[in-house]
XYZ file of C-alpha atoms in Angstrom:
183
model
C -17.459 7.581 1.071
C -19.899 10.398 0.278
C -19.722 9.590 -3.430
C -20.627 5.954 -2.750
C -23.498 6.986 -0.461
C -25.025 9.125 -3.215
C -24.550 6.410 -5.841
C -26.150 3.772 -3.622
C -29.167 5.896 -2.739
C -29.708 6.797 -6.399
C -29.338 3.205 -7.578
C -31.692 1.916 -4.901
C -34.288 4.466 -5.929
C -33.921 3.391 -9.543
C -34.103 -0.285 -8.478
C -30.667 -0.939 -9.952
C -28.086 -3.356 -8.651
C -26.111 -2.021 -5.709
C -22.366 -1.598 -6.276
C -19.739 -2.810 -3.847
C -19.475 -0.061 -1.326
C -16.694 1.644 0.564
C -15.672 -1.541 2.361
C -15.822 -3.911 -0.605
C -18.589 -5.819 1.136
C -21.379 -6.569 -1.287
C -24.566 -5.165 0.176
C -26.851 -6.865 -2.329
C -29.620 -6.960 0.273
C -29.318 -3.175 0.740
C -28.999 -3.800 4.440
C -25.999 -4.379 6.664
C -28.237 -6.438 8.916
C -27.904 -9.104 6.241
C -24.132 -9.353 6.703
C -22.812 -12.804 7.473
C -20.361 -13.485 10.302
C -17.591 -13.312 7.682
C -18.813 -9.924 6.362
C -18.740 -8.503 9.908
C -15.274 -9.974 10.493
C -13.957 -8.644 7.161
C -15.339 -5.153 7.760
C -13.658 -4.718 11.122
C -10.502 -6.724 10.322
C -9.672 -5.499 6.830
C -11.245 -2.073 6.690
C -10.794 -0.789 10.212
C -7.731 -2.760 11.368
C -9.571 -3.872 14.492
C -7.968 -7.291 14.684
C -8.790 -8.111 18.316
C -12.402 -7.022 17.912
C -12.818 -8.819 14.584
C -11.500 -12.077 16.029
C -13.872 -11.883 19.005
C -16.813 -11.078 16.728
C -15.881 -14.134 14.659
C -15.438 -16.302 17.756
C -18.840 -15.166 19.085
C -20.409 -15.733 15.639
C -21.715 -12.155 15.437
C -23.511 -11.482 12.169
C -25.125 -8.267 10.958
C -28.494 -8.808 12.613
C -26.904 -9.589 15.998
C -24.505 -6.647 15.709
C -27.227 -4.170 14.790
C -29.870 -5.381 17.199
C -27.503 -5.505 20.186
C -27.839 -2.746 22.733
C -24.768 -0.808 23.798
C -24.659 -2.635 27.154
C -24.565 -5.984 25.318
C -21.797 -4.800 23.006
C -19.808 -3.609 26.016
C -19.839 -7.203 27.312
C -17.305 -7.938 24.563
C -14.879 -5.739 26.501
C -14.560 -8.566 29.021
C -12.734 -10.524 26.308
C -9.468 -8.608 26.871
C -9.737 -6.117 24.047
C -7.326 -3.201 24.139
C -9.147 -0.062 25.415
C -8.240 2.126 22.452
C -9.271 -0.570 19.967
C -12.535 -1.198 21.802
C -13.385 2.528 21.944
C -12.612 2.851 18.239
C -14.856 -0.158 17.553
C -17.748 1.384 19.523
C -17.385 4.653 17.592
C -17.172 2.874 14.225
C -20.219 0.778 15.062
C -22.154 3.921 16.017
C -21.203 5.585 12.702
C -22.104 2.459 10.745
C -25.526 2.208 12.377
C -26.146 5.934 11.889
C -25.138 5.882 8.224
C -27.296 2.910 7.340
C -30.248 4.118 9.409
C -30.117 7.341 7.406
C -29.882 5.419 4.132
C -32.890 3.298 5.074
C -34.845 6.429 5.961
C -33.949 8.062 2.636
C -34.844 4.908 0.714
C -38.193 4.589 2.458
C -38.933 8.227 1.733
C -39.071 9.126 5.426
C -36.253 11.642 4.878
C -35.960 13.460 1.542
C -32.459 12.825 0.181
C -31.985 16.477 -0.764
C -31.794 17.521 2.908
C -29.173 14.891 3.803
C -25.527 15.914 3.757
C -23.609 13.545 1.458
C -20.595 13.739 3.795
C -22.004 13.254 7.287
C -25.239 11.521 6.210
C -27.388 13.618 8.549
C -30.198 16.101 8.031
C -28.369 19.386 7.534
C -28.558 22.194 10.072
C -26.236 24.724 8.438
C -26.256 23.880 4.698
C -23.466 25.347 2.571
C -22.917 25.101 -1.170
C -19.554 24.787 -2.902
C -18.287 25.448 -6.401
C -19.369 21.943 -7.453
C -23.005 22.998 -6.943
C -23.640 20.446 -4.189
C -24.853 21.316 -0.713
C -23.227 19.940 2.428
C -23.429 20.456 6.174
C -21.071 23.416 6.710
C -18.879 21.713 9.346
C -18.562 18.567 7.222
C -17.485 20.373 4.053
C -15.131 22.654 5.990
C -13.462 19.570 7.473
C -13.280 17.940 4.008
C -11.709 21.044 2.474
C -9.012 21.156 5.160
C -7.513 18.022 3.602
C -8.774 18.028 0.003
C -8.953 20.446 -2.903
C -11.539 18.361 -4.735
C -15.290 17.932 -4.622
C -16.303 14.953 -2.480
C -18.999 14.165 -5.062
C -17.409 14.817 -8.456
C -13.727 14.505 -7.565
C -12.983 17.651 -9.567
C -10.722 20.383 -8.207
C -12.758 23.163 -6.566
C -11.995 26.415 -4.800
C -12.200 26.246 -1.028
C -15.034 28.763 -0.892
C -18.441 27.929 0.550
C -21.658 29.903 0.682
C -24.759 29.491 2.847
C -27.642 27.731 1.113
C -30.700 29.491 2.515
C -33.202 27.477 0.464
C -31.761 24.214 1.781
C -31.695 25.656 5.314
C -35.419 26.455 5.091
C -36.220 22.980 3.696
C -34.233 21.286 6.469
C -35.793 23.454 9.158
C -39.290 22.793 7.799
C -38.647 19.028 7.704
C -37.244 19.018 11.269
C -40.228 21.006 12.570
C -42.747 18.709 10.913
C -40.927 15.559 12.114
C -40.116 16.510 15.692
C -41.720 14.553 18.507
């Protein structure tokens, strides 16, 4: 997923065509808010195995704009449609991650957040940046979690040693950005 995130951001910046992303849903509008009812259904049905949720979203004719503009209380109204608790909770978490990821992408694209302070794994402004053998910098917790299950770089796919080092320059950049953008 991190590799696709980096590719998409780079291609958007270069005004190139966007590839099909992680979920095989063509995001040619660069914005999940443009998803059709079928795109929303396919994402949750085929990619997340949330069959009950996907069917209700289809029945309610929920497209990307409705899904993304709905407040949490409105989304929770779907729970009244007899959705299994575990599936509904998973849906809420996946929706939160989806919104977060694409909000971050939109902020990077608009230039509001410099892409070099965003972790390619968790898609957030880094707090504790760490660099690996591949030369890329990640949020420490995110890369540690990745390396628990993989022996490859999340960006290049090449085998790397499971050794990480603090990236003090990135830490200073992230801290400076957070200080200048805090409310």
